[in-house]
mmCIF file of C-alpha atoms in Angstrom:
data_model
loop_
_atom_site.group_PDB
_atom_site.id
_atom_site.type_symbol
_atom_site.label_atom_id
_atom_site.label_comp_id
_atom_site.label_asym_id
_atom_site.label_seq_id
_atom_site.Cartn_x
_atom_site.Cartn_y
_atom_site.Cartn_z
ATOM 1 C CA MET A 106 31.254 -14.976 13.391
ATOM 2 C CA GLU A 107 32.879 -14.468 16.899
ATOM 3 C CA ARG A 108 36.194 -14.358 15.040
ATOM 4 C CA PHE A 109 35.071 -11.515 12.358
ATOM 5 C CA PHE A 110 33.945 -9.092 15.280
ATOM 6 C CA ARG A 111 36.888 -9.908 17.060
ATOM 7 C CA TRP A 112 38.955 -8.294 14.231
ATOM 8 C CA LEU A 113 36.595 -5.974 12.888
ATOM 9 C CA LEU A 114 37.450 -4.786 16.690
ATOM 10 C CA GLY A 115 40.947 -5.173 17.070
ATOM 11 C CA TYR A 116 42.944 -7.222 19.193
ATOM 12 C CA VAL A 117 46.893 -7.602 20.157
ATOM 13 C CA LYS A 118 49.288 -10.522 20.936
ATOM 14 C CA ILE A 119 51.082 -9.628 24.680
ATOM 15 C CA CYS A 120 53.718 -11.928 25.934
ATOM 16 C CA VAL A 121 53.711 -11.346 29.766
ATOM 17 C CA TRP A 122 56.955 -12.599 32.103
ATOM 18 C CA GLY A 123 58.257 -12.220 35.202
ATOM 19 C CA GLY A 124 56.791 -11.015 38.150
ATOM 20 C CA GLU A 125 53.542 -13.045 39.819
ATOM 21 C CA SER A 126 52.401 -14.031 36.563
ATOM 22 C CA ASP A 127 49.981 -16.917 38.274
ATOM 23 C CA ARG A 128 48.703 -13.843 40.219
ATOM 24 C CA PHE A 129 48.258 -11.617 36.950
ATOM 25 C CA LEU A 130 45.875 -14.289 34.952
ATOM 26 C CA ASN A 131 43.747 -14.390 38.267
ATOM 27 C CA LEU A 132 43.235 -11.108 38.404
ATOM 28 C CA CYS A 133 42.478 -10.531 34.600
ATOM 29 C CA ARG A 134 39.965 -13.720 35.297
ATOM 30 C CA GLY A 135 38.493 -11.531 37.850
ATOM 31 C CA ARG A 136 38.023 -8.507 36.288
ATOM 32 C CA GLY A 137 36.528 -9.703 32.952
ATOM 33 C CA ILE A 138 39.455 -9.668 30.975
ATOM 34 C CA SER A 139 39.966 -12.124 28.129
ATOM 35 C CA MET A 140 42.756 -13.807 27.105
ATOM 36 C CA GLU A 141 42.658 -16.370 24.309
ATOM 37 C CA GLY A 142 45.225 -18.371 22.376
ATOM 38 C CA LEU A 143 46.976 -18.490 26.051
ATOM 39 C CA GLU A 144 50.386 -20.817 26.145
ATOM 40 C CA ARG A 145 53.504 -20.788 27.542
ATOM 41 C CA THR A 146 57.239 -19.567 26.285
ATOM 42 C CA GLU A 147 60.252 -21.139 25.964
ATOM 43 C CA ASN A 148 61.485 -18.719 28.526
ATOM 44 C CA GLY A 149 58.639 -19.228 30.727
ATOM 45 C CA GLY A 150 56.411 -16.204 29.472
ATOM 46 C CA LEU A 151 52.970 -16.021 28.661
ATOM 47 C CA GLU A 152 51.314 -15.233 25.313
ATOM 48 C CA GLY A 153 47.828 -14.706 24.066
ATOM 49 C CA CYS A 154 45.313 -12.292 22.363
ATOM 50 C CA VAL A 155 43.488 -9.531 24.002
ATOM 51 C CA SER A 156 41.306 -6.635 22.888
ATOM 52 C CA ILE A 157 42.107 -3.176 22.575
ATOM 53 C CA ALA A 158 39.942 -2.359 25.104
ATOM 54 C CA ASP A 159 41.089 -4.772 27.813
ATOM 55 C CA PHE A 160 44.730 -4.236 26.819
ATOM 56 C CA PHE A 161 44.287 -0.465 27.982
ATOM 57 C CA ARG A 162 43.008 -1.975 31.415
ATOM 58 C CA LEU A 163 45.916 -4.340 32.028
ATOM 59 C CA ARG A 164 48.089 -1.081 33.217
ATOM 60 C CA PRO A 165 47.112 -1.565 36.693
ATOM 61 C CA LEU A 166 47.204 -5.102 37.261
ATOM 62 C CA ARG A 167 50.633 -5.105 35.827
ATOM 63 C CA GLY A 168 51.385 -2.825 38.854
ATOM 64 C CA LYS A 169 50.370 -5.297 41.499
ATOM 65 C CA THR A 170 51.805 -7.915 40.147
ATOM 66 C CA GLY A 171 55.025 -6.638 38.548
ATOM 67 C CA VAL A 172 54.802 -8.872 35.460
ATOM 68 C CA HIS A 173 56.029 -7.239 32.045
ATOM 69 C CA ILE A 174 54.108 -6.928 29.543
ATOM 70 C CA HIS A 175 55.283 -7.080 25.624
ATOM 71 C CA LEU A 176 53.325 -6.139 22.481
ATOM 72 C CA LYS A 177 54.423 -8.231 19.802
ATOM 73 C CA GLU A 178 51.746 -8.011 16.851
ATOM 74 C CA LYS A 179 48.832 -5.849 16.185
ATOM 75 C CA HIS A 180 45.538 -7.351 14.176
ATOM 76 C CA GLY A 181 42.022 -6.001 12.864
ATOM 77 C CA CYS A 182 40.538 -3.128 11.211
ATOM 78 C CA PRO A 183 41.592 -0.050 13.604
ATOM 79 C CA PHE A 184 45.336 -1.140 12.957
ATOM 80 C CA PHE A 185 44.435 -1.743 8.967
ATOM 81 C CA PHE A 186 43.254 1.652 8.856
ATOM 82 C CA TYR A 187 45.749 3.269 10.779
ATOM 83 C CA ARG A 188 48.365 1.590 8.554
ATOM 84 C CA ASN A 189 46.801 2.512 5.330
ATOM 85 C CA LYS A 190 45.386 6.113 6.502
ATOM 86 C CA LYS A 191 47.874 8.241 4.002
ATOM 87 C CA ARG A 192 45.931 6.183 0.850
ATOM 88 C CA LYS A 193 42.991 8.122 0.511
ATOM 89 C CA ALA A 194 42.187 6.637 -2.949
ATOM 90 C CA PHE A 195 41.679 3.069 -1.469
ATOM 91 C CA PHE A 196 39.306 4.338 1.190
ATOM 92 C CA VAL A 197 37.458 6.512 -1.337
ATOM 93 C CA GLY A 198 37.355 3.011 -3.271
ATOM 94 C CA MET A 199 35.892 1.070 -0.566
ATOM 95 C CA ALA A 200 33.475 4.051 0.065
ATOM 96 C CA LEU A 201 31.920 3.650 -3.921
ATOM 97 C CA ALA A 202 32.048 0.118 -3.591
ATOM 98 C CA ALA A 203 30.365 0.247 -0.406
ATOM 99 C CA GLY A 204 27.653 2.835 -1.810
ATOM 100 C CA LEU A 205 27.268 0.955 -5.052
ATOM 101 C CA THR A 206 26.456 -2.473 -3.274
ATOM 102 C CA LEU A 207 23.792 -0.508 -0.993
ATOM 103 C CA PHE A 208 22.500 0.879 -4.482
ATOM 104 C CA LEU A 209 22.366 -2.532 -6.430
ATOM 105 C CA SER A 210 20.640 -3.807 -3.382
ATOM 106 C CA SER A 211 17.830 -1.439 -3.610
ATOM 107 C CA ARG A 212 16.694 -2.211 -6.842
ATOM 108 C CA VAL A 213 15.012 -5.133 -9.048
ATOM 109 C CA TRP A 214 17.485 -7.045 -11.384
ATOM 110 C CA ASN A 215 15.972 -10.409 -12.362
ATOM 111 C CA ILE A 216 11.914 -10.698 -12.669
ATOM 112 C CA HIS A 217 11.174 -14.399 -12.403
ATOM 113 C CA ILE A 218 7.751 -15.633 -13.651
ATOM 114 C CA GLU A 219 6.579 -19.431 -12.585
ATOM 115 C CA GLY A 220 4.050 -21.525 -13.103
ATOM 116 C CA ASN A 221 2.824 -19.626 -16.419
ATOM 117 C CA GLN A 222 1.732 -22.088 -19.100
ATOM 118 C CA MET A 223 -1.293 -20.662 -21.166
ATOM 119 C CA ASN A 224 0.172 -17.197 -21.360
ATOM 120 C CA SER A 225 4.122 -16.681 -22.297
ATOM 121 C CA THR A 226 6.768 -15.132 -20.506
ATOM 122 C CA GLY A 227 7.528 -12.156 -22.847
ATOM 123 C CA GLU A 228 4.049 -11.545 -22.893
ATOM 124 C CA ILE A 229 3.724 -10.801 -19.372
ATOM 125 C CA LEU A 230 6.745 -8.977 -19.150
ATOM 126 C CA GLU A 231 5.594 -6.649 -21.975
ATOM 127 C CA PHE A 232 2.439 -5.803 -19.579
ATOM 128 C CA LEU A 233 4.750 -5.628 -16.874
ATOM 129 C CA LYS A 234 6.872 -3.075 -18.678
ATOM 130 C CA GLU A 235 3.542 -0.872 -19.853
ATOM 131 C CA GLN A 236 2.771 -0.599 -15.778
ATOM 132 C CA GLY A 237 6.423 0.532 -15.240
ATOM 133 C CA ILE A 238 7.575 -2.657 -13.651
ATOM 134 C CA VAL A 239 11.227 -3.116 -15.356
ATOM 135 C CA HIS A 240 14.530 -4.293 -14.753
ATOM 136 C CA GLY A 241 16.105 -1.625 -12.598
ATOM 137 C CA MET A 242 13.603 -0.204 -10.812
ATOM 138 C CA ALA A 243 13.535 0.559 -7.173
ATOM 139 C CA LYS A 244 12.275 -2.246 -4.666
ATOM 140 C CA SER A 245 10.399 0.570 -2.771
ATOM 141 C CA ARG A 246 8.266 1.324 -5.975
ATOM 142 C CA VAL A 247 6.724 -2.406 -5.810
ATOM 143 C CA ASP A 248 3.596 -2.636 -4.552
ATOM 144 C CA ALA A 249 2.809 -6.493 -4.519
ATOM 145 C CA SER A 250 -0.713 -6.557 -3.571
ATOM 146 C CA SER A 251 -1.928 -4.021 -6.433
ATOM 147 C CA LEU A 252 0.459 -5.727 -8.718
ATOM 148 C CA ALA A 253 -1.043 -9.250 -8.275
ATOM 149 C CA ALA A 254 -4.394 -7.610 -8.598
ATOM 150 C CA LEU A 255 -3.168 -6.133 -12.335
ATOM 151 C CA VAL A 256 -2.486 -9.190 -13.441
ATOM 152 C CA ARG A 257 -5.412 -11.363 -12.188
ATOM 153 C CA GLU A 258 -7.650 -8.497 -14.085
ATOM 154 C CA GLU A 259 -5.544 -8.696 -17.040
ATOM 155 C CA TYR A 260 -5.489 -12.161 -17.619
ATOM 156 C CA SER A 261 -8.842 -13.871 -16.811
ATOM 157 C CA GLU A 262 -7.204 -17.631 -17.459
ATOM 158 C CA ILE A 263 -4.644 -16.975 -13.805
ATOM 159 C CA THR A 264 -7.021 -17.939 -10.881
ATOM 160 C CA TRP A 265 -4.428 -16.776 -8.324
ATOM 161 C CA VAL A 266 -1.014 -14.521 -8.005
ATOM 162 C CA SER A 267 1.766 -14.598 -5.669
ATOM 163 C CA VAL A 268 3.944 -11.420 -5.739
ATOM 164 C CA LYS A 269 7.179 -11.200 -3.527
ATOM 165 C CA ILE A 270 10.978 -9.381 -3.346
ATOM 166 C CA GLN A 271 13.368 -11.647 -2.810
ATOM 167 C CA GLY A 272 17.020 -10.019 -2.574
ATOM 168 C CA THR A 273 17.093 -8.223 -6.023
ATOM 169 C CA ARG A 274 14.550 -10.671 -7.762
ATOM 170 C CA LEU A 275 10.919 -9.856 -8.083
ATOM 171 C CA ILE A 276 9.244 -13.477 -8.304
ATOM 172 C CA PHE A 277 5.719 -13.949 -10.143
ATOM 173 C CA THR A 278 4.382 -17.426 -8.875
ATOM 174 C CA ILE A 279 1.381 -17.898 -11.161
ATOM 175 C CA GLN A 280 -1.707 -20.301 -10.934
ATOM 176 C CA GLU A 281 -3.703 -20.963 -14.025
ATOM 177 C CA GLY A 282 -6.642 -22.610 -14.328
ATOM 178 C CA VAL A 283 -10.117 -22.943 -16.967
ATOM 179 C CA GLU A 284 -11.955 -19.974 -16.630
ATOM 180 C CA LEU A 285 -15.905 -21.672 -15.663
ATOM 181 C CA THR A 286 -18.594 -21.271 -18.673
ATOM 182 C CA GLU A 287 -21.891 -20.504 -18.146
ATOM 183 C CA THR A 288 -24.403 -23.502 -18.265
ATOM 184 C CA ALA A 289 -25.972 -24.202 -21.760
ATOM 185 C CA GLU A 290 -29.528 -22.933 -20.413
ATOM 186 C CA GLU A 291 -27.492 -19.579 -19.622
ATOM 187 C CA GLU A 292 -26.043 -19.554 -23.169
ATOM 188 C CA GLU A 293 -27.701 -17.510 -26.166
ATOM 189 C CA PRO A 294 -29.216 -19.693 -28.610
ATOM 190 C CA CYS A 295 -27.499 -20.729 -31.964
ATOM 191 C CA ASN A 296 -26.582 -23.741 -34.273
ATOM 192 C CA LEU A 297 -23.795 -25.577 -35.156
ATOM 193 C CA SER A 298 -22.419 -25.371 -38.955
ATOM 194 C CA ALA A 299 -19.819 -26.831 -41.215
ATOM 195 C CA ASP A 300 -16.332 -25.015 -41.521
ATOM 196 C CA ILE A 301 -14.860 -27.265 -43.993
ATOM 197 C CA ALA A 302 -16.048 -29.471 -46.360
ATOM 198 C CA GLY A 303 -15.681 -33.270 -46.107
ATOM 199 C CA THR A 304 -17.464 -36.558 -44.938
ATOM 200 C CA VAL A 305 -18.865 -36.759 -41.441
ATOM 201 C CA VAL A 306 -17.065 -39.449 -39.878
ATOM 202 C CA SER A 307 -18.786 -39.288 -36.310
ATOM 203 C CA ILE A 308 -21.212 -37.174 -34.672
ATOM 204 C CA VAL A 309 -21.900 -37.099 -30.864
ATOM 205 C CA THR A 310 -24.664 -34.206 -30.203
ATOM 206 C CA ARG A 311 -25.594 -33.104 -26.776
ATOM 207 C CA THR A 312 -27.779 -30.342 -27.120
ATOM 208 C CA GLY A 313 -30.033 -29.732 -30.191
ATOM 209 C CA VAL A 314 -31.273 -31.577 -33.125
ATOM 210 C CA PRO A 315 -28.477 -33.064 -35.360
ATOM 211 C CA LYS A 316 -29.068 -32.326 -39.491
ATOM 212 C CA VAL A 317 -26.297 -34.947 -40.334
ATOM 213 C CA MET A 318 -24.906 -38.523 -39.616
ATOM 214 C CA ALA A 319 -21.859 -40.483 -40.474
ATOM 215 C CA GLY A 320 -21.285 -40.875 -43.791
ATOM 216 C CA ASP A 321 -22.997 -37.669 -45.370
ATOM 217 C CA SER A 322 -21.193 -35.468 -47.282
ATOM 218 C CA VAL A 323 -21.106 -31.392 -46.038
ATOM 219 C CA GLN A 324 -19.362 -28.246 -47.476
ATOM 220 C CA ALA A 325 -18.279 -25.301 -45.649
ATOM 221 C CA GLY A 326 -21.808 -23.489 -44.143
ATOM 222 C CA ASP A 327 -24.055 -26.398 -43.842
ATOM 223 C CA LEU A 328 -26.295 -26.840 -40.956
ATOM 224 C CA LEU A 329 -24.819 -29.550 -38.635
ATOM 225 C CA VAL A 330 -26.991 -29.367 -35.561
ATOM 226 C CA LEU A 331 -30.417 -27.258 -34.927
ATOM 227 C CA GLY A 332 -30.728 -25.032 -32.202
ATOM 228 C CA ARG A 333 -34.285 -25.325 -32.351
ATOM 229 C CA LEU A 334 -36.235 -27.663 -30.323
ATOM 230 C CA ASP A 335 -40.256 -28.218 -32.095
ATOM 231 C CA LEU A 336 -42.461 -29.662 -29.882
ATOM 232 C CA ARG A 337 -45.205 -31.578 -31.655
ATOM 233 C CA ASN A 338 -48.829 -32.760 -30.334
ATOM 234 C CA ASP A 339 -51.035 -36.324 -31.371
ATOM 235 C CA ASP A 340 -51.502 -34.712 -34.909
ATOM 236 C CA GLN A 341 -47.762 -34.094 -35.198
ATOM 237 C CA GLU A 342 -48.353 -30.487 -35.367
ATOM 238 C CA VAL A 343 -45.776 -28.232 -33.892
ATOM 239 C CA TYR A 344 -47.161 -26.071 -31.272
ATOM 240 C CA ARG A 345 -43.996 -24.571 -29.553
ATOM 241 C CA SER A 346 -40.634 -24.393 -30.368
ATOM 242 C CA GLU A 347 -37.575 -24.102 -27.354
ATOM 243 C CA TYR A 348 -34.414 -22.565 -28.509
ATOM 244 C CA VAL A 349 -31.138 -24.123 -27.247
ATOM 245 C CA HIS A 350 -27.256 -23.134 -27.811
ATOM 246 C CA ALA A 351 -26.501 -26.273 -30.134
ATOM 247 C CA ASP A 352 -23.658 -28.294 -28.864
ATOM 248 C CA ALA A 353 -21.932 -31.514 -30.600
ATOM 249 C CA ASP A 354 -18.889 -33.112 -31.176
ATOM 250 C CA ILE A 355 -18.654 -33.445 -34.945
ATOM 251 C CA TYR A 356 -15.448 -34.996 -37.042
ATOM 252 C CA VAL A 357 -15.035 -34.582 -40.406
ATOM 253 C CA ARG A 358 -12.634 -36.206 -42.909
ATOM 254 C CA TYR A 359 -11.021 -34.693 -45.675
ATOM 255 C CA SER A 360 -8.207 -34.188 -48.069
ATOM 256 C CA ILE A 361 -5.149 -31.595 -47.769
ATOM 257 C CA PRO A 362 -3.055 -31.394 -50.464
ATOM 258 C CA TYR A 363 1.015 -32.073 -49.504
ATOM 259 C CA TYR A 364 4.011 -30.190 -52.047
ATOM 260 C CA TYR A 365 7.557 -29.889 -51.005
ATOM 261 C CA GLU A 366 10.316 -29.503 -53.148
ATOM 262 C CA PHE A 367 14.202 -28.545 -52.758
ATOM 263 C CA SER A 368 17.053 -28.464 -54.693
ATOM 264 C CA ARG A 369 20.136 -30.767 -53.938
ATOM 265 C CA THR A 370 23.006 -28.597 -54.234
ATOM 266 C CA MET A 371 23.622 -26.977 -50.857
ATOM 267 C CA GLU A 372 25.708 -24.616 -49.173
ATOM 268 C CA GLU A 373 26.895 -24.930 -45.610
ATOM 269 C CA GLU A 374 29.332 -22.873 -43.636
ATOM 270 C CA VAL A 375 32.356 -24.994 -42.670
ATOM 271 C CA GLY A 376 34.855 -23.660 -39.928
ATOM 272 C CA THR A 377 38.963 -23.415 -41.570
ATOM 273 C CA GLY A 378 40.660 -22.651 -38.483
ATOM 274 C CA GLN A 379 40.726 -22.849 -34.786
ATOM 275 C CA ILE A 380 38.170 -21.886 -32.327
ATOM 276 C CA ARG A 381 39.382 -18.722 -30.461
ATOM 277 C CA ARG A 382 37.494 -18.082 -27.358
ATOM 278 C CA GLY A 383 37.134 -15.543 -24.912
ATOM 279 C CA ILE A 384 34.766 -13.491 -22.570
ATOM 280 C CA PHE A 385 32.645 -10.407 -22.580
ATOM 281 C CA LEU A 386 31.052 -8.306 -19.886
ATOM 282 C CA GLN A 387 27.723 -6.961 -20.610
ATOM 283 C CA ALA A 388 25.783 -4.071 -18.998
ATOM 284 C CA GLY A 389 22.429 -3.406 -20.734
ATOM 285 C CA PRO A 390 23.490 -1.896 -24.290
ATOM 286 C CA TRP A 391 26.884 -1.531 -23.115
ATOM 287 C CA ARG A 392 29.505 -4.739 -24.228
ATOM 288 C CA LEU A 393 33.092 -4.630 -23.365
ATOM 289 C CA GLU A 394 35.236 -7.635 -25.213
ATOM 290 C CA LEU A 395 38.011 -8.963 -23.363
ATOM 291 C CA PHE A 396 39.429 -10.195 -26.880
ATOM 292 C CA GLY A 397 39.657 -9.300 -30.581
ATOM 293 C CA THR A 398 37.883 -11.042 -33.285
ATOM 294 C CA ARG A 399 39.586 -11.544 -36.505
ATOM 295 C CA LYS A 400 37.767 -9.634 -39.925
ATOM 296 C CA GLY A 401 36.119 -12.037 -42.115
ATOM 297 C CA ASN A 402 33.381 -14.148 -42.091
ATOM 298 C CA GLN A 403 33.035 -16.013 -38.457
ATOM 299 C CA LYS A 404 31.132 -18.309 -37.028
ATOM 300 C CA ARG A 405 30.119 -17.276 -33.099
ATOM 301 C CA THR A 406 28.374 -19.028 -30.267
ATOM 302 C CA VAL A 407 27.832 -17.325 -27.608
ATOM 303 C CA GLU A 408 26.818 -18.603 -23.803
ATOM 304 C CA VAL A 409 25.378 -15.821 -21.228
ATOM 305 C CA TYR A 410 25.603 -16.174 -17.440
ATOM 306 C CA PRO A 411 23.613 -13.297 -15.043
ATOM 307 C CA LEU A 412 26.428 -12.456 -12.141
ATOM 308 C CA ARG A 413 24.965 -12.769 -8.966
ATOM 309 C CA LEU A 414 26.446 -12.120 -5.307
ATOM 310 C CA THR A 415 24.225 -14.173 -3.397
ATOM 311 C CA GLU A 416 21.260 -16.796 -4.618
ATOM 312 C CA ASN A 417 18.816 -13.767 -5.108
ATOM 313 C CA PHE A 418 21.117 -10.698 -5.462
ATOM 314 C CA TYR A 419 21.537 -10.090 -9.161
ATOM 315 C CA LEU A 420 23.662 -7.905 -10.673
ATOM 316 C CA PRO A 421 22.932 -5.990 -13.686
ATOM 317 C CA VAL A 422 25.691 -7.378 -15.249
ATOM 318 C CA LEU A 423 26.204 -10.466 -17.472
ATOM 319 C CA LEU A 424 29.202 -12.591 -18.154
ATOM 320 C CA GLY A 425 29.309 -14.317 -21.675
ATOM 321 C CA VAL A 426 31.732 -16.388 -22.864
ATOM 322 C CA ALA A 427 32.027 -16.594 -27.017
ATOM 323 C CA ALA A 428 33.869 -19.074 -29.302
ATOM 324 C CA THR A 429 34.639 -17.374 -32.780
ATOM 325 C CA GLN A 430 36.201 -19.707 -35.761
ATOM 326 C CA SER A 431 36.829 -18.652 -39.352
ATOM 327 C CA CYS A 432 34.843 -20.345 -41.656
ATOM 328 C CA GLU A 433 33.722 -20.292 -45.526
ATOM 329 C CA THR A 434 30.897 -21.460 -47.642
ATOM 330 C CA GLN A 435 31.060 -24.399 -49.584
ATOM 331 C CA SER A 436 28.672 -26.191 -51.810
ATOM 332 C CA PHE A 437 28.074 -29.464 -52.174
ATOM 333 C CA THR A 438 24.871 -32.066 -53.412
ATOM 334 C CA CYS A 439 23.381 -34.282 -50.745
ATOM 335 C CA THR A 440 23.285 -38.414 -51.584
ATOM 336 C CA GLN A 441 19.787 -39.756 -52.306
ATOM 337 C CA GLU A 442 19.456 -41.335 -49.044
ATOM 338 C CA GLU A 443 19.885 -37.523 -47.635
ATOM 339 C CA ALA A 444 17.241 -36.188 -49.707
ATOM 340 C CA ARG A 445 14.767 -38.587 -48.591
ATOM 341 C CA GLU A 446 15.579 -38.097 -45.134
ATOM 342 C CA ARG A 447 15.528 -34.083 -45.473
ATOM 343 C CA ALA A 448 12.085 -35.264 -47.155
ATOM 344 C CA ALA A 449 10.949 -37.059 -44.922
ATOM 345 C CA ARG A 450 11.877 -35.094 -41.586
ATOM 346 C CA HIS A 451 9.925 -32.013 -43.358
ATOM 347 C CA LEU A 452 6.808 -33.821 -43.893
ATOM 348 C CA MET A 453 6.883 -35.080 -40.352
ATOM 349 C CA GLU A 454 7.471 -31.362 -38.961
ATOM 350 C CA PHE A 455 4.220 -30.856 -41.471
ATOM 351 C CA GLU A 456 2.295 -33.613 -40.047
ATOM 352 C CA GLU A 457 3.156 -32.550 -36.311
ATOM 353 C CA ASN A 458 2.287 -29.310 -36.853
ATOM 354 C CA LEU A 459 -1.329 -30.096 -37.876
ATOM 355 C CA MET A 460 -1.748 -32.818 -35.161
ATOM 356 C CA GLU A 461 -0.745 -29.746 -32.517
ATOM 357 C CA LYS A 462 -3.940 -27.781 -33.914
ATOM 358 C CA GLY A 463 -6.011 -31.217 -33.013
ATOM 359 C CA VAL A 464 -6.156 -32.464 -36.478
ATOM 360 C CA GLN A 465 -6.241 -36.367 -36.692
ATOM 361 C CA ILE A 466 -3.831 -37.871 -39.739
ATOM 362 C CA SER A 467 -6.001 -40.685 -41.081
ATOM 363 C CA GLU A 468 -4.218 -41.536 -44.260
ATOM 364 C CA ASN A 469 -0.591 -40.372 -46.022
ATOM 365 C CA ASN A 470 -0.485 -40.282 -49.994
ATOM 366 C CA VAL A 471 2.400 -38.513 -50.315
ATOM 367 C CA THR A 472 5.464 -40.146 -52.867
ATOM 368 C CA ILE A 473 8.838 -38.559 -52.449
ATOM 369 C CA LYS A 474 10.522 -38.071 -55.990
ATOM 370 C CA VAL A 475 14.756 -37.945 -55.786
ATOM 371 C CA GLY A 476 15.897 -36.279 -59.213
ATOM 372 C CA PHE A 477 19.429 -35.523 -60.467
ATOM 373 C CA THR A 478 19.227 -31.909 -59.192
ATOM 374 C CA SER A 479 16.420 -31.665 -56.870
ATOM 375 C CA CYS A 480 14.026 -33.730 -54.382
ATOM 376 C CA GLU A 481 10.610 -33.322 -55.095
ATOM 377 C CA SER A 482 7.833 -34.678 -52.324
ATOM 378 C CA ARG A 483 4.215 -34.377 -53.886
ATOM 379 C CA GLY A 484 0.421 -36.060 -52.544
ATOM 380 C CA THR A 485 -2.788 -35.724 -50.279
ATOM 381 C CA LEU A 486 -2.779 -36.164 -46.528
ATOM 382 C CA THR A 487 -5.946 -37.535 -45.586
ATOM 383 C CA VAL A 488 -7.119 -35.855 -42.195
ATOM 384 C CA ILE A 489 -9.867 -35.703 -39.708
ATOM 385 C CA GLU A 490 -10.737 -32.322 -37.876
ATOM 386 C CA LYS A 491 -13.396 -31.222 -35.339
ATOM 387 C CA THR A 492 -15.664 -29.159 -36.860
ATOM 388 C CA GLY A 493 -18.978 -26.784 -35.842
ATOM 389 C CA THR A 494 -18.994 -23.067 -35.482
ATOM 390 C CA GLU A 495 -21.671 -21.337 -33.952
ATOM 391 C CA THR A 496 -24.347 -19.378 -36.239
ATOM 392 C CA PRO A 497 -27.133 -17.496 -35.423
ATOM 393 C CA VAL A 498 -30.557 -19.818 -34.964
ATOM 394 C CA GLU A 499 -34.072 -18.162 -37.110
ATOM 395 C CA TYR A 500 -36.496 -17.771 -34.631
ATOM 396 C CA VAL A 501 -40.019 -18.906 -36.329
ATOM 397 C CA GLU A 502 -43.262 -17.078 -35.154
ATOM 398 C CA GLN A 503 -44.915 -18.648 -32.548
ATOM 399 C CA GLU A 504 -49.480 -18.998 -32.959
ATOM 400 C CA GLU A 505 -51.020 -17.927 -29.929
ATOM 401 C CA ASP A 506 -53.610 -20.389 -28.665
ATOM 402 C CA MET A 507 -56.915 -19.449 -28.679
#
């Protein structure tokens, strides 16, 4: 940093010889004149660097000591500008670059969201856009505290939000939690009814009266757990009814059909030429291609990198690396093994989608048949799924005790 400021203020390299050179150095030290890089020359003189301000203070010392001072080199920003004073376009460019840098540094070019799992980043960005928080906005328009409050108010799953600006990045740090539910006593009374047909595998009742047991067959809409507790006297007569919010874990087994068929004759894009690579610059909707692409059917892969000056100073410009290759569509017939692998892969993806929804796979009764022109998967999957949807409880009239 010290060298930078020395260059910014300017300095000169001088040569001192003759006269009382030792006294000259002592007088410089006494007056606070710093001479850096001091060394002896072959003819017995001294060479060193002094600042521009100190150079003009050497004149009275030269008269007292009788030394000769020769200016050898000039360095620094003042001399640079003096040598280029006629290059007006250069200075205009520097001024524009400085102005552009100041403008870019005063804007938000990257909105970063971290810690979110229940709510997607795209959904949160869309909400921020509705609130006027977009890429390219002025940092002075960002009110961190009110913005954090808006996000917490919009998304009930978010329990804590931190909003801060680092460089040209607007960073949202989110903490999500489970929303506290009301206790069973505070919830509305209800029954639990089946929303799917099947055979009850297990039932664990926490509140309410179970109306089915393991092994029973149920249809959609059948009552599973009653949300009414009938209190009886010694004669087994109901003298009072209490209503609760029915709560239970009920699992039902049922079968779902599965069918998938595809042709063994397929089409594939095959590269026929050399891969041509190049780069492009993109700023918003505008793109500048730095290489030409051939006409015709092509395969193209693109990787995009955001440009930044520092860790948090993002520029509104993207650097893209593209690779293109001419290609043509070719038809081929897959082998029996490839057809079976594709059918098995599709079945596995189907099962994974079910399991992501909380459905357990109990039995797999799907068969794969590979024909001459097509491959067919047909059968059923036996699954176990949690059931029980809340339905209104029926209130009964209570007889008043006389």
